[in-house]
């Protein structure tokens, strides 16, 4: 995986290019709905900038952290029987992060200053849960993806209350990613996450960490 601030640095260095947003001909890896190119020129017209900045900043941080979690899990379980399952979920998370890197440029949003910390914390959480075995890794996946899905649902409600037509392209992206995170949650349950020793305690602890990460990344 890239160095701590790699994705955020690259997102500021990239040249502006077409951004995939609404329905269109180009497919999204991982089986999601196709996204079409949209112009970054009109991305900021008439938007509620503080709200959009907070949404994109925290989602970028969340997808960055999720990538590091799966990287940690793959470092421990990559050659095991569950390795391909983790890799499949990680591949989708890479696409999510790529999209939010593009949205950061399109909406001129600065990344959270906590990316270096999430870089380390995410990997440690992923590797630590994987050291508990397949069930531990899947328990981590269930806890994290449940938190992310709930978080995306809150953002969807916020954007609908603001103006669903104005934010329809961003809503389409968030809804698609919410659905894919829910799929990861379900995969974790299918792979015996709930059979992990002290599952409820582990899940609660991870989700408290997720809530703290969301709160901080929205603001700094």
Coordinates of C-alpha atoms in Angstrom, one line a residue:
X1 CA 0.0 0.0 0.0
X2 CA 1.1 3.6 -0.6
X3 CA 2.8 5.7 2.1
X4 CA 0.8 7.5 4.6
X5 CA -0.4 10.5 2.7
X6 CA 0.1 9.0 -0.8
X7 CA -3.6 9.1 -2.0
X8 CA -4.2 12.6 -0.7
X9 CA -1.0 14.0 -2.3
X10 CA -1.8 12.3 -5.6
X11 CA -5.3 13.6 -5.6
X12 CA -4.0 17.2 -5.4
X13 CA -1.4 16.6 -8.1
X14 CA -3.7 15.0 -10.6
X15 CA -4.7 17.1 -13.6
X16 CA -8.5 17.8 -13.8
X17 CA -10.2 15.2 -15.8
X18 CA -13.7 13.9 -16.4
X19 CA -15.3 12.6 -13.2
X20 CA -17.5 9.5 -13.2
X21 CA -20.8 10.4 -11.6
X22 CA -24.3 9.6 -12.9
X23 CA -25.6 6.7 -15.0
X24 CA -23.9 6.2 -18.3
X25 CA -21.9 3.8 -20.5
X26 CA -18.8 3.2 -18.4
X27 CA -18.9 0.2 -16.0
X28 CA -17.7 0.3 -12.5
X29 CA -15.3 -2.5 -11.4
X30 CA -16.9 -4.8 -8.9
X31 CA -20.3 -5.0 -10.5
X32 CA -21.8 -1.7 -9.5
X33 CA -24.0 0.5 -11.6
X34 CA -22.2 2.3 -14.5
X35 CA -21.1 5.8 -13.9
X36 CA -20.8 8.4 -16.7
X37 CA -18.2 11.2 -17.0
X38 CA -19.3 14.6 -15.7
X39 CA -17.7 17.9 -15.8
X40 CA -15.8 19.1 -12.8
X41 CA -16.4 22.7 -14.0
X42 CA -19.9 22.8 -12.6
X43 CA -19.3 20.7 -9.5
X44 CA -19.3 23.6 -7.1
X45 CA -22.2 25.7 -8.6
X46 CA -24.8 26.5 -6.0
X47 CA -23.7 23.8 -3.5
X48 CA -23.7 24.1 0.3
X49 CA -19.9 24.0 0.5
X50 CA -19.4 23.3 4.2
X51 CA -21.7 20.3 4.0
X52 CA -20.2 18.9 0.8
X53 CA -16.6 19.5 2.1
X54 CA -17.4 17.5 5.3
X55 CA -19.0 14.7 3.4
X56 CA -16.3 14.2 0.8
X57 CA -13.5 14.7 3.4
X58 CA -14.8 12.1 5.8
X59 CA -15.7 9.6 3.0
X60 CA -12.2 9.9 1.5
X61 CA -10.8 9.2 4.9
X62 CA -13.1 6.3 5.5
X63 CA -12.3 4.6 2.2
X64 CA -8.6 5.2 2.8
X65 CA -8.9 3.6 6.2
X66 CA -10.9 0.7 4.8
X67 CA -8.1 0.1 2.2
X68 CA -5.6 -0.1 5.0
X69 CA -7.7 -2.5 7.0
X70 CA -8.0 -4.9 4.1
X71 CA -4.2 -4.5 3.4
X72 CA -3.6 -5.6 7.0
X73 CA -5.9 -8.5 6.6
X74 CA -4.3 -9.6 3.4
X75 CA -0.8 -9.4 5.0
X76 CA -1.9 -12.0 7.4
X77 CA -4.5 -14.1 5.6
X78 CA -3.6 -13.4 1.9
X79 CA -2.4 -17.0 1.3
X80 CA -5.2 -18.7 3.3
X81 CA -8.5 -20.0 1.9
X82 CA -10.3 -16.7 2.7
X83 CA -7.6 -14.6 0.9
X84 CA -9.6 -14.4 -2.4
X85 CA -12.7 -13.2 -0.5
X86 CA -10.8 -10.5 1.3
X87 CA -9.0 -9.5 -2.0
X88 CA -12.4 -9.2 -3.8
X89 CA -13.7 -6.8 -1.1
X90 CA -10.4 -4.9 -1.1
X91 CA -10.6 -4.4 -4.9
X92 CA -13.9 -2.7 -4.5
X93 CA -12.5 -0.5 -1.7
X94 CA -9.7 0.6 -4.1
X95 CA -12.3 1.8 -6.6
X96 CA -14.1 3.7 -3.8
X97 CA -10.9 5.4 -2.8
X98 CA -10.1 6.3 -6.4
X99 CA -13.5 7.9 -6.8
X100 CA -13.2 10.0 -3.7
X101 CA -9.7 11.1 -4.8
X102 CA -11.4 12.4 -7.9
X103 CA -14.2 14.0 -6.0
X104 CA -11.6 15.8 -3.7
X105 CA -10.2 17.4 -6.8
X106 CA -13.6 18.2 -8.4
X107 CA -15.0 19.9 -5.3
X108 CA -11.6 21.3 -4.1
X109 CA -11.8 19.6 -0.7
X110 CA -8.7 19.3 1.5
X111 CA -8.0 15.9 3.0
X112 CA -8.2 15.3 6.7
X113 CA -4.9 15.9 8.5
X114 CA -5.3 12.6 10.2
X115 CA -4.5 10.4 7.1
X116 CA -1.1 9.4 8.4
X117 CA -2.7 8.2 11.6
X118 CA -5.5 6.3 9.8
X119 CA -2.8 4.8 7.6
X120 CA -1.2 3.1 10.6
X121 CA -4.4 2.5 12.6
X122 CA -6.2 0.9 9.7
X123 CA -3.4 -1.6 9.0
X124 CA -3.0 -2.5 12.6
X125 CA -6.8 -3.1 13.0
X126 CA -6.8 -5.2 9.9
X127 CA -3.8 -7.3 10.8
X128 CA -4.8 -7.6 14.4
X129 CA -8.2 -8.9 13.6
X130 CA -6.7 -11.3 11.0
X131 CA -4.4 -12.7 13.7
X132 CA -7.6 -14.0 15.4
X133 CA -8.1 -16.1 12.3
X134 CA -10.7 -15.9 9.5
X135 CA -13.6 -15.4 11.9
X136 CA -11.8 -12.4 13.6
X137 CA -11.1 -10.8 10.2
X138 CA -14.8 -11.2 9.2
X139 CA -16.0 -9.8 12.5
X140 CA -13.9 -6.7 11.9
X141 CA -15.4 -6.5 8.4
X142 CA -18.9 -6.7 9.7
X143 CA -18.3 -4.1 12.4
X144 CA -16.6 -1.6 10.0
X145 CA -19.0 -2.1 7.1
X146 CA -22.1 -1.8 9.2
X147 CA -20.7 1.5 10.5
X148 CA -19.9 2.8 7.0
X149 CA -23.3 1.8 5.7
X150 CA -25.1 3.6 8.5
X151 CA -22.8 6.6 7.9
X152 CA -23.6 6.6 4.2
X153 CA -27.3 6.4 4.9
X154 CA -27.0 9.5 7.1
X155 CA -25.3 11.4 4.3
X156 CA -28.0 10.3 1.8
X157 CA -30.6 11.7 4.1
X158 CA -28.7 15.0 4.5
X159 CA -28.3 15.4 0.8
X160 CA -31.9 14.6 0.1
X161 CA -33.0 17.2 2.7
X162 CA -30.6 19.8 1.1
X163 CA -31.7 19.2 -2.5
X164 CA -31.9 15.8 -4.1
X165 CA -31.8 17.2 -7.7
X166 CA -28.8 19.4 -7.1
X167 CA -26.8 16.6 -5.5
X168 CA -28.2 13.7 -7.6
X169 CA -24.8 12.7 -9.0
X170 CA -23.1 12.6 -5.6
X171 CA -26.1 10.8 -4.2
X172 CA -25.7 8.2 -6.9
X173 CA -22.1 7.6 -6.0
X174 CA -22.8 7.3 -2.3
X175 CA -25.8 5.0 -2.7
X176 CA -23.8 2.7 -4.9
X177 CA -20.9 2.6 -2.4
X178 CA -23.4 2.1 0.5
X179 CA -24.8 -1.0 -1.3
X180 CA -21.3 -2.4 -1.9
X181 CA -20.3 -1.9 1.7
X182 CA -23.5 -3.7 2.8
X183 CA -22.5 -6.6 0.5
X184 CA -19.2 -6.8 2.4
X185 CA -21.1 -6.8 5.7
X186 CA -23.2 -9.7 4.5
X187 CA -20.1 -11.6 3.2
X188 CA -18.6 -11.3 6.7
X189 CA -21.7 -12.8 8.3
X190 CA -21.7 -15.6 5.7
X191 CA -18.1 -16.4 6.7
X192 CA -18.8 -17.0 10.4
X193 CA -18.1 -13.5 11.8
X194 CA -20.5 -14.1 14.6
X195 CA -18.7 -17.2 15.7
X196 CA -15.7 -15.1 16.8
X197 CA -15.0 -15.4 20.5
X198 CA -16.3 -12.3 22.3
X199 CA -17.9 -11.2 19.1
X200 CA -20.2 -8.6 20.6
X201 CA -17.4 -7.0 22.6
X202 CA -15.1 -6.9 19.6
X203 CA -17.8 -5.5 17.3
X204 CA -18.8 -2.8 19.8
X205 CA -15.2 -1.7 20.4
X206 CA -14.5 -1.4 16.6
X207 CA -17.7 0.5 16.0
X208 CA -16.8 3.0 18.8
X209 CA -13.5 3.5 17.0
X210 CA -15.3 4.0 13.7
X211 CA -17.6 6.7 15.2
X212 CA -14.6 8.5 16.7
X213 CA -12.8 8.4 13.3
X214 CA -15.9 9.8 11.5
X215 CA -16.3 12.6 14.0
X216 CA -12.7 13.7 13.8
X217 CA -12.3 13.3 10.0
X218 CA -15.3 15.4 9.3
X219 CA -13.8 18.3 11.2
X220 CA -10.0 18.3 10.9

